[in-house]
Amino acid sequence: MNYSHKILRKKTKSISVGGVLIGGDAPVSVQTMTNTITHDVDETLSQISLIEEAGADLVRISIPDSESSKALSKIIPNINIPVIADIHFHYKRALEAAENGAHCLRINPGNIGSKEKVAEVVECAKQNNIPIRVGVNAGSLEKHILDTYKSPTPQALFESAKYNIQILEDLNFDNFKISVKASNIFTSVEAYRLLSNFCNYPLHLGITEAGSNFSGSIKSSVGLGMLLYEGIGDTVRISLSDHPKEEVKVGFELLKSLNLRDYGVTIISCPSCARQQFDVIKTVKSVEAKLAHIRKPITVSIIGCVVNGPGEATMTNIGITGGGNNTHMVYVDGEKNHRIKDESLVDYLVNIIEKKVIQLHS
């Protein structure tokens, strides 16, 4: 029997971002952020279309100017996922974003300015019934916090979070989630641990400015993986210097590896060696690409020989092992089902996997 560990997640307050529940009993959600010029509506919509295709639950859009906040009124009606408006300093951008349909406002109350300005943003959020994300970042801590701690330590990020929480609570507002991001894994992890022990607001996880697709995926998976394994975190964003759809892919793979989300095709495949009876690497890449559209969960094993193939196949919905003379054994639901010979392996696998998905989820 395949051992499946279940992570005991910390129960946090539940909030709704455009109908997507964050915290409480809701699954950990995956989000990303556009990197287009927001007021280039066509380009932004084109990118969000690919983000939606990748399966993102939420998308964040930067609102640096009034032209961008006005563009939301043209963007939001033409997409199918909730939008988080990202505001850093000017409180009016938050007001405009809410007026133009944003489903959540990402701000750092301590950077917005006077208490009156923060109060205006909070009142706007209340009137529009939308939450706020408090975005604490190691690169933009409040001056009085940095004066005390001298550098963005975990305690500094935690103190900033507490400071911003207090601002919102003093305004009788509790419809928010929080993040304490740093580019250093250990700084982020420790700050999130401190925050998780302090409050029960939902936590948005991320390692900020993580780097390229390759290095950033590893860095984010290590840091966020530690937190998620401890039951900390309600929504994640993988920050990569790449197309946002790549962030979504990594986010789902991370959650799938921890049994926190069932999503799409999970392929178990060997690294290949001299025993392989077909080109495993090429086959896996082709199958994965052709099945990228599938969102319903299914497990597949693609093993090049009979050493580990039969064992892995017993634990997947569809399995294939390499045999001699271009003959391969196909397993269905862990049992030997039939042999194939001289087939176009990729096309054959894609076909039976798509049929199995329909059978499993009809």
Tab-separated table of C-alpha atoms in Angstrom:
chain	number	residue	atom	x	y	z
A	1	MET	CA	0.000	0.000	0.000
A	2	ASN	CA	1.282	3.480	-0.903
A	3	TYR	CA	1.975	5.519	2.248
A	4	SER	CA	0.242	8.882	2.058
A	5	HIS	CA	1.085	11.409	4.763
A	6	LYS	CA	-1.567	13.947	5.692
A	7	ILE	CA	-0.364	17.326	6.892
A	8	LEU	CA	-2.311	18.796	9.804
A	9	ARG	CA	-2.813	22.411	8.794
A	10	LYS	CA	-3.244	25.201	11.310
A	11	LYS	CA	-6.853	26.406	11.351
A	12	THR	CA	-6.957	30.092	10.438
A	13	LYS	CA	-9.678	32.662	9.916
A	14	SER	CA	-11.483	32.252	6.593
A	15	ILE	CA	-11.746	35.148	4.148
A	16	SER	CA	-13.121	35.332	0.612
A	17	VAL	CA	-11.250	36.867	-2.321
A	18	GLY	CA	-13.771	37.126	-5.124
A	19	GLY	CA	-15.361	33.844	-4.080
A	20	VAL	CA	-12.068	31.997	-3.541
A	21	LEU	CA	-11.845	31.055	0.135
A	22	ILE	CA	-8.520	31.569	1.872
A	23	GLY	CA	-7.900	29.996	5.273
A	24	GLY	CA	-10.300	27.939	7.336
A	25	ASP	CA	-10.877	24.548	5.724
A	26	ALA	CA	-10.180	25.787	2.184
A	27	PRO	CA	-7.354	24.153	0.212
A	28	VAL	CA	-4.104	26.077	-0.132
A	29	SER	CA	-4.607	28.321	-3.156
A	30	VAL	CA	-2.082	29.145	-5.879
A	31	GLN	CA	-1.636	32.647	-7.171
A	32	THR	CA	0.723	34.590	-9.390
A	33	MET	CA	1.237	38.165	-10.578
A	34	THR	CA	1.157	39.711	-14.028
A	35	ASN	CA	4.366	41.320	-15.282
A	36	THR	CA	2.848	43.285	-18.170
A	37	ILE	CA	2.253	47.033	-18.232
A	38	THR	CA	-1.155	46.992	-16.590
A	39	HIS	CA	-2.731	49.706	-18.708
A	40	ASP	CA	-1.779	47.748	-21.834
A	41	VAL	CA	-5.111	45.991	-21.510
A	42	ASP	CA	-4.750	43.621	-24.468
A	43	GLU	CA	-1.317	42.398	-23.358
A	44	THR	CA	-2.453	42.020	-19.752
A	45	LEU	CA	-5.554	40.083	-20.779
A	46	SER	CA	-3.448	37.842	-23.020
A	47	GLN	CA	-1.144	37.011	-20.123
A	48	ILE	CA	-4.001	36.399	-17.702
A	49	SER	CA	-5.532	33.998	-20.232
A	50	LEU	CA	-2.371	31.867	-20.013
A	51	ILE	CA	-2.392	32.194	-16.217
A	52	GLU	CA	-5.979	30.925	-16.120
A	53	GLU	CA	-5.080	28.089	-18.481
A	54	ALA	CA	-2.327	27.054	-16.059
A	55	GLY	CA	-4.999	26.825	-13.331
A	56	ALA	CA	-4.207	29.771	-11.051
A	57	ASP	CA	-6.768	30.443	-8.337
A	58	LEU	CA	-5.952	34.169	-8.073
A	59	VAL	CA	-3.964	36.807	-9.938
A	60	ARG	CA	-2.289	39.930	-8.572
A	61	ILE	CA	-1.952	43.023	-10.759
A	62	SER	CA	0.352	45.956	-10.032
A	63	ILE	CA	-1.352	49.359	-9.817
A	64	PRO	CA	1.450	51.968	-9.939
A	65	ASP	CA	-0.656	54.800	-11.416
A	66	SER	CA	-4.213	55.958	-12.045
A	67	GLU	CA	-4.071	54.730	-15.644
A	68	SER	CA	-3.501	51.220	-14.296
A	69	SER	CA	-6.315	51.395	-11.755
A	70	LYS	CA	-8.715	52.583	-14.479
A	71	ALA	CA	-7.595	49.673	-16.682
A	72	LEU	CA	-9.026	47.239	-14.116
A	73	SER	CA	-12.520	48.179	-15.258
A	74	LYS	CA	-11.655	46.746	-18.699
A	75	ILE	CA	-9.627	43.784	-17.441
A	76	ILE	CA	-11.778	42.295	-14.678
A	77	PRO	CA	-15.003	41.775	-16.719
A	78	ASN	CA	-13.009	39.756	-19.255
A	79	ILE	CA	-11.302	37.249	-16.951
A	80	ASN	CA	-12.468	34.368	-14.769
A	81	ILE	CA	-10.286	34.602	-11.667
A	82	PRO	CA	-10.260	37.141	-8.824
A	83	VAL	CA	-7.868	40.100	-8.971
A	84	ILE	CA	-5.699	41.383	-6.138
A	85	ALA	CA	-4.676	44.989	-6.747
A	86	ASP	CA	-1.083	45.608	-5.685
A	87	ILE	CA	-0.587	49.051	-4.136
A	88	HIS	CA	2.592	50.181	-2.440
A	89	PHE	CA	2.465	53.832	-1.414
A	90	HIS	CA	-0.372	55.941	-2.846
A	91	TYR	CA	-3.609	55.322	-1.001
A	92	LYS	CA	-5.695	56.757	-3.853
A	93	ARG	CA	-4.627	53.864	-6.062
A	94	ALA	CA	-6.272	51.522	-3.565
A	95	LEU	CA	-9.502	53.537	-3.618
A	96	GLU	CA	-9.513	53.605	-7.422
A	97	ALA	CA	-8.748	49.881	-7.670
A	98	ALA	CA	-11.670	49.022	-5.389
A	99	GLU	CA	-13.976	51.291	-7.374
A	100	ASN	CA	-12.899	49.539	-10.585
A	101	GLY	CA	-13.681	46.041	-9.342
A	102	ALA	CA	-10.603	44.688	-7.517
A	103	HIS	CA	-11.446	41.726	-5.307
A	104	CYS	CA	-8.653	42.392	-2.792
A	105	LEU	CA	-6.187	45.173	-1.996
A	106	ARG	CA	-2.534	44.403	-1.293
A	107	ILE	CA	-1.088	47.199	0.828
A	108	ASN	CA	1.380	47.780	3.613
A	109	PRO	CA	-0.595	50.091	5.927
A	110	GLY	CA	2.603	51.454	7.455
A	111	ASN	CA	3.731	52.693	4.030
A	112	ILE	CA	0.414	54.233	2.977
A	113	GLY	CA	0.945	57.367	5.068
A	114	SER	CA	-1.180	59.016	7.731
A	115	LYS	CA	-3.717	57.148	9.807
A	116	GLU	CA	-6.413	59.134	8.005
A	117	LYS	CA	-5.306	57.739	4.631
A	118	VAL	CA	-5.198	54.192	5.969
A	119	ALA	CA	-8.631	54.682	7.514
A	120	GLU	CA	-9.957	55.800	4.125
A	121	VAL	CA	-8.596	52.646	2.444
A	122	VAL	CA	-10.079	50.445	5.165
A	123	GLU	CA	-13.454	52.163	4.897
A	124	CYS	CA	-13.349	51.636	1.132
A	125	ALA	CA	-12.588	47.928	1.669
A	126	LYS	CA	-15.498	47.674	4.096
A	127	GLN	CA	-17.923	49.381	1.717
A	128	ASN	CA	-16.876	47.145	-1.183
A	129	ASN	CA	-16.760	44.035	1.041
A	130	ILE	CA	-13.250	43.117	-0.083
A	131	PRO	CA	-10.284	41.935	1.996
A	132	ILE	CA	-6.833	43.415	2.322
A	133	ARG	CA	-3.500	41.644	2.171
A	134	VAL	CA	-0.915	43.123	4.487
A	135	GLY	CA	2.299	42.737	2.508
A	136	VAL	CA	5.357	42.938	4.747
A	137	ASN	CA	8.566	42.719	2.733
A	138	ALA	CA	12.192	42.682	3.857
A	139	GLY	CA	13.012	45.248	1.181
A	140	SER	CA	10.495	47.855	2.337
A	141	LEU	CA	10.236	47.774	6.127
A	142	GLU	CA	9.106	50.832	8.037
A	143	LYS	CA	11.901	53.192	9.091
A	144	HIS	CA	11.191	52.880	12.797
A	145	ILE	CA	11.423	49.065	12.531
A	146	LEU	CA	14.751	49.215	10.690
A	147	ASP	CA	16.080	51.788	13.172
A	148	THR	CA	15.422	49.271	15.933
A	149	TYR	CA	16.636	46.064	14.276
A	150	LYS	CA	19.256	47.574	11.877
A	151	SER	CA	18.500	44.932	9.235
A	152	PRO	CA	15.496	42.885	8.006
A	153	THR	CA	15.744	40.095	10.566
A	154	PRO	CA	12.896	37.629	11.155
A	155	GLN	CA	11.983	39.559	14.299
A	156	ALA	CA	11.923	42.814	12.291
A	157	LEU	CA	9.493	41.338	9.760
A	158	PHE	CA	7.369	39.961	12.593
A	159	GLU	CA	7.307	43.339	14.373
A	160	SER	CA	6.276	45.033	11.130
A	161	ALA	CA	3.448	42.533	10.726
A	162	LYS	CA	2.282	43.142	14.292
A	163	TYR	CA	2.454	46.911	13.742
A	164	ASN	CA	0.320	46.692	10.604
A	165	ILE	CA	-2.132	44.256	12.195
A	166	GLN	CA	-2.632	46.712	15.042
A	167	ILE	CA	-3.371	49.537	12.597
A	168	LEU	CA	-6.153	47.503	10.974
A	169	GLU	CA	-7.549	46.122	14.211
A	170	ASP	CA	-7.711	49.645	15.668
A	171	LEU	CA	-9.945	50.469	12.702
A	172	ASN	CA	-12.178	47.471	13.546
A	173	PHE	CA	-11.105	45.633	10.405
A	174	ASP	CA	-10.202	41.945	10.444
A	175	ASN	CA	-10.915	40.904	6.851
A	176	PHE	CA	-7.289	40.441	5.881
A	177	LYS	CA	-4.422	38.035	5.264
A	178	ILE	CA	-0.714	38.651	5.867
A	179	SER	CA	2.656	37.877	4.335
A	180	VAL	CA	6.183	38.396	5.686
A	181	LYS	CA	8.402	37.852	2.671
A	182	ALA	CA	12.172	37.944	2.322
A	183	SER	CA	14.554	36.676	-0.346
A	184	ASN	CA	16.464	34.767	2.337
A	185	ILE	CA	14.826	31.409	3.030
A	186	PHE	CA	15.662	31.272	6.729
A	187	THR	CA	14.540	34.857	7.368
A	188	SER	CA	11.182	34.148	5.732
A	189	VAL	CA	10.617	30.794	7.401
A	190	GLU	CA	11.362	32.067	10.890
A	191	ALA	CA	9.256	35.226	10.389
A	192	TYR	CA	6.288	33.132	9.262
A	193	ARG	CA	6.694	30.803	12.242
A	194	LEU	CA	6.636	33.762	14.626
A	195	LEU	CA	3.576	35.202	12.898
A	196	SER	CA	1.724	31.882	12.826
A	197	ASN	CA	2.220	31.494	16.574
A	198	PHE	CA	0.999	35.053	17.147
A	199	CYS	CA	-2.284	35.184	15.233
A	200	ASN	CA	-4.838	33.150	13.322
A	201	TYR	CA	-5.170	35.403	10.274
A	202	PRO	CA	-4.631	33.526	6.995
A	203	LEU	CA	-1.045	33.623	5.759
A	204	HIS	CA	0.096	34.244	2.196
A	205	LEU	CA	3.414	32.425	1.677
A	206	GLY	CA	6.242	33.456	-0.592
A	207	ILE	CA	9.997	33.751	-0.907
A	208	THR	CA	10.312	37.118	-2.601
A	209	GLU	CA	12.682	37.777	-5.524
A	210	ALA	CA	13.582	34.079	-5.545
A	211	GLY	CA	15.373	34.259	-8.908
A	212	SER	CA	15.195	32.397	-12.211
A	213	ASN	CA	12.863	29.522	-12.983
A	214	PHE	CA	15.509	26.949	-12.063
A	215	SER	CA	17.044	28.433	-8.930
A	216	GLY	CA	13.885	30.214	-7.793
A	217	SER	CA	11.797	27.050	-7.989
A	218	ILE	CA	14.268	25.202	-5.783
A	219	LYS	CA	14.624	28.065	-3.337
A	220	SER	CA	10.868	28.575	-3.039
A	221	SER	CA	10.159	24.864	-2.707
A	222	VAL	CA	12.658	24.508	0.127
A	223	GLY	CA	11.378	27.510	2.082
A	224	LEU	CA	7.667	27.129	1.487
A	225	GLY	CA	7.913	23.348	1.724
A	226	MET	CA	9.213	23.637	5.299
A	227	LEU	CA	6.340	25.919	6.288
A	228	LEU	CA	3.627	23.955	4.522
A	229	TYR	CA	4.879	20.709	6.072
A	230	GLU	CA	4.476	22.359	9.483
A	231	GLY	CA	0.866	23.228	8.600
A	232	ILE	CA	1.602	26.925	8.050
A	233	GLY	CA	0.173	28.734	5.023
A	234	ASP	CA	-3.136	29.269	3.255
A	235	THR	CA	-2.135	30.606	-0.164
A	236	VAL	CA	1.173	30.618	-2.061
A	237	ARG	CA	2.946	32.583	-4.751
A	238	ILE	CA	6.202	31.342	-6.296
A	239	SER	CA	8.214	34.433	-7.332
A	240	LEU	CA	10.205	33.703	-10.488
A	241	SER	CA	11.916	35.844	-13.107
A	242	ASP	CA	9.832	34.147	-15.775
A	243	HIS	CA	6.347	34.049	-17.249
A	244	PRO	CA	3.714	33.955	-14.470
A	245	LYS	CA	2.291	30.679	-15.779
A	246	GLU	CA	5.577	29.040	-14.730
A	247	GLU	CA	4.980	30.244	-11.167
A	248	VAL	CA	1.569	28.577	-11.226
A	249	LYS	CA	3.027	25.281	-12.447
A	250	VAL	CA	5.642	25.226	-9.681
A	251	GLY	CA	3.056	26.195	-7.075
A	252	PHE	CA	0.809	23.275	-7.929
A	253	GLU	CA	3.705	20.822	-8.116
A	254	LEU	CA	4.819	21.923	-4.657
A	255	LEU	CA	1.341	21.442	-3.178
A	256	LYS	CA	0.878	18.123	-4.970
A	257	SER	CA	4.174	16.816	-3.591
A	258	LEU	CA	2.898	17.504	-0.061
A	259	ASN	CA	-0.548	15.994	-0.728
A	260	LEU	CA	-2.096	19.433	-0.222
A	261	ARG	CA	-3.736	19.627	-3.657
A	262	ASP	CA	-4.908	17.009	-6.156
A	263	TYR	CA	-4.430	18.648	-9.515
A	264	GLY	CA	-3.664	17.547	-13.046
A	265	VAL	CA	-1.374	14.775	-14.192
A	266	THR	CA	1.226	13.508	-11.732
A	267	ILE	CA	3.931	11.596	-13.566
A	268	ILE	CA	6.264	9.167	-11.819
A	269	SER	CA	9.157	8.516	-14.182
A	270	CYS	CA	12.651	7.100	-13.987
A	271	PRO	CA	15.761	9.147	-14.821
A	272	SER	CA	16.562	6.444	-17.426
A	273	CYS	CA	19.702	4.327	-17.814
A	274	ALA	CA	21.207	1.727	-20.140
A	275	ARG	CA	18.362	-0.684	-19.275
A	276	GLN	CA	15.667	1.547	-20.781
A	277	GLN	CA	13.685	0.037	-23.635
A	278	PHE	CA	12.424	3.390	-24.957
A	279	ASP	CA	13.486	7.053	-24.695
A	280	VAL	CA	12.026	7.808	-21.275
A	281	ILE	CA	13.088	11.454	-21.076
A	282	LYS	CA	11.694	12.373	-24.485
A	283	THR	CA	8.493	10.420	-23.826
A	284	VAL	CA	7.869	12.079	-20.457
A	285	LYS	CA	8.438	15.584	-21.827
A	286	SER	CA	6.082	14.978	-24.742
A	287	VAL	CA	3.346	13.356	-22.634
A	288	GLU	CA	3.555	16.101	-20.013
A	289	ALA	CA	3.260	18.830	-22.663
A	290	LYS	CA	0.293	17.191	-24.391
A	291	LEU	CA	-1.558	16.672	-21.107
A	292	ALA	CA	-0.922	20.147	-19.664
A	293	HIS	CA	-4.592	21.037	-20.217
A	294	ILE	CA	-5.824	18.385	-17.777
A	295	ARG	CA	-6.785	19.708	-14.354
A	296	LYS	CA	-8.506	16.669	-12.895
A	297	PRO	CA	-6.067	14.513	-10.875
A	298	ILE	CA	-4.588	11.337	-12.327
A	299	THR	CA	-1.348	9.471	-11.583
A	300	VAL	CA	0.854	8.000	-14.307
A	301	SER	CA	4.070	5.966	-14.134
A	302	ILE	CA	6.477	5.858	-17.079
A	303	ILE	CA	9.397	3.513	-16.377
A	304	GLY	CA	11.904	2.413	-18.985
A	305	CYS	CA	12.470	-1.171	-17.817
A	306	VAL	CA	11.044	-3.927	-15.611
A	307	VAL	CA	13.281	-3.354	-12.568
A	308	ASN	CA	11.092	-0.786	-10.764
A	309	GLY	CA	8.337	-0.404	-13.347
A	310	PRO	CA	5.880	-3.039	-12.088
A	311	GLY	CA	6.176	-1.826	-8.503
A	312	GLU	CA	5.579	1.816	-9.415
A	313	ALA	CA	2.707	0.842	-11.724
A	314	THR	CA	0.803	-0.743	-8.829
A	315	MET	CA	0.499	2.717	-7.284
A	316	THR	CA	-0.751	4.697	-10.316
A	317	ASN	CA	-3.893	4.916	-12.439
A	318	ILE	CA	-1.974	4.292	-15.659
A	319	GLY	CA	1.487	2.737	-15.866
A	320	ILE	CA	3.827	1.578	-18.574
A	321	THR	CA	7.071	-0.373	-18.380
A	322	GLY	CA	9.604	-1.034	-21.092
A	323	GLY	CA	10.062	-4.579	-22.394
A	324	GLY	CA	12.170	-6.011	-25.163
A	325	ASN	CA	11.634	-5.700	-28.917
A	326	ASN	CA	9.585	-2.512	-28.601
A	327	THR	CA	6.972	-4.344	-26.517
A	328	HIS	CA	5.647	-2.647	-23.383
A	329	MET	CA	3.313	-3.659	-20.573
A	330	VAL	CA	0.446	-1.311	-19.761
A	331	TYR	CA	-1.019	-1.264	-16.245
A	332	VAL	CA	-4.436	0.127	-15.334
A	333	ASP	CA	-5.273	0.863	-11.700
A	334	GLY	CA	-2.229	-1.082	-10.560
A	335	GLU	CA	-2.964	-4.262	-12.497
A	336	LYS	CA	-1.418	-5.678	-15.667
A	337	ASN	CA	-3.884	-4.885	-18.425
A	338	HIS	CA	-2.358	-5.431	-21.867
A	339	ARG	CA	0.798	-5.310	-23.940
A	340	ILE	CA	1.472	-2.965	-26.804
A	341	LYS	CA	3.990	-3.372	-29.603
A	342	ASP	CA	5.189	-1.005	-32.304
A	343	GLU	CA	2.811	1.734	-31.145
A	344	SER	CA	3.521	5.457	-31.200
A	345	LEU	CA	4.151	5.477	-27.461
A	346	VAL	CA	3.405	9.143	-26.753
A	347	ASP	CA	0.140	9.211	-28.721
A	348	TYR	CA	-0.943	5.897	-27.211
A	349	LEU	CA	-0.295	7.075	-23.643
A	350	VAL	CA	-1.976	10.436	-24.149
A	351	ASN	CA	-5.052	8.707	-25.543
A	352	ILE	CA	-5.497	6.182	-22.724
A	353	ILE	CA	-4.717	8.771	-20.039
A	354	GLU	CA	-7.334	11.187	-21.393
A	355	LYS	CA	-9.898	8.372	-21.481
A	356	LYS	CA	-8.995	7.355	-17.928
A	357	VAL	CA	-9.444	10.926	-16.676
A	358	ILE	CA	-12.971	10.949	-18.082
A	359	GLN	CA	-13.685	7.583	-16.456
A	360	LEU	CA	-12.327	8.670	-13.078
A	361	HIS	CA	-14.166	11.969	-12.929
A	362	SER	CA	-17.401	11.415	-14.854
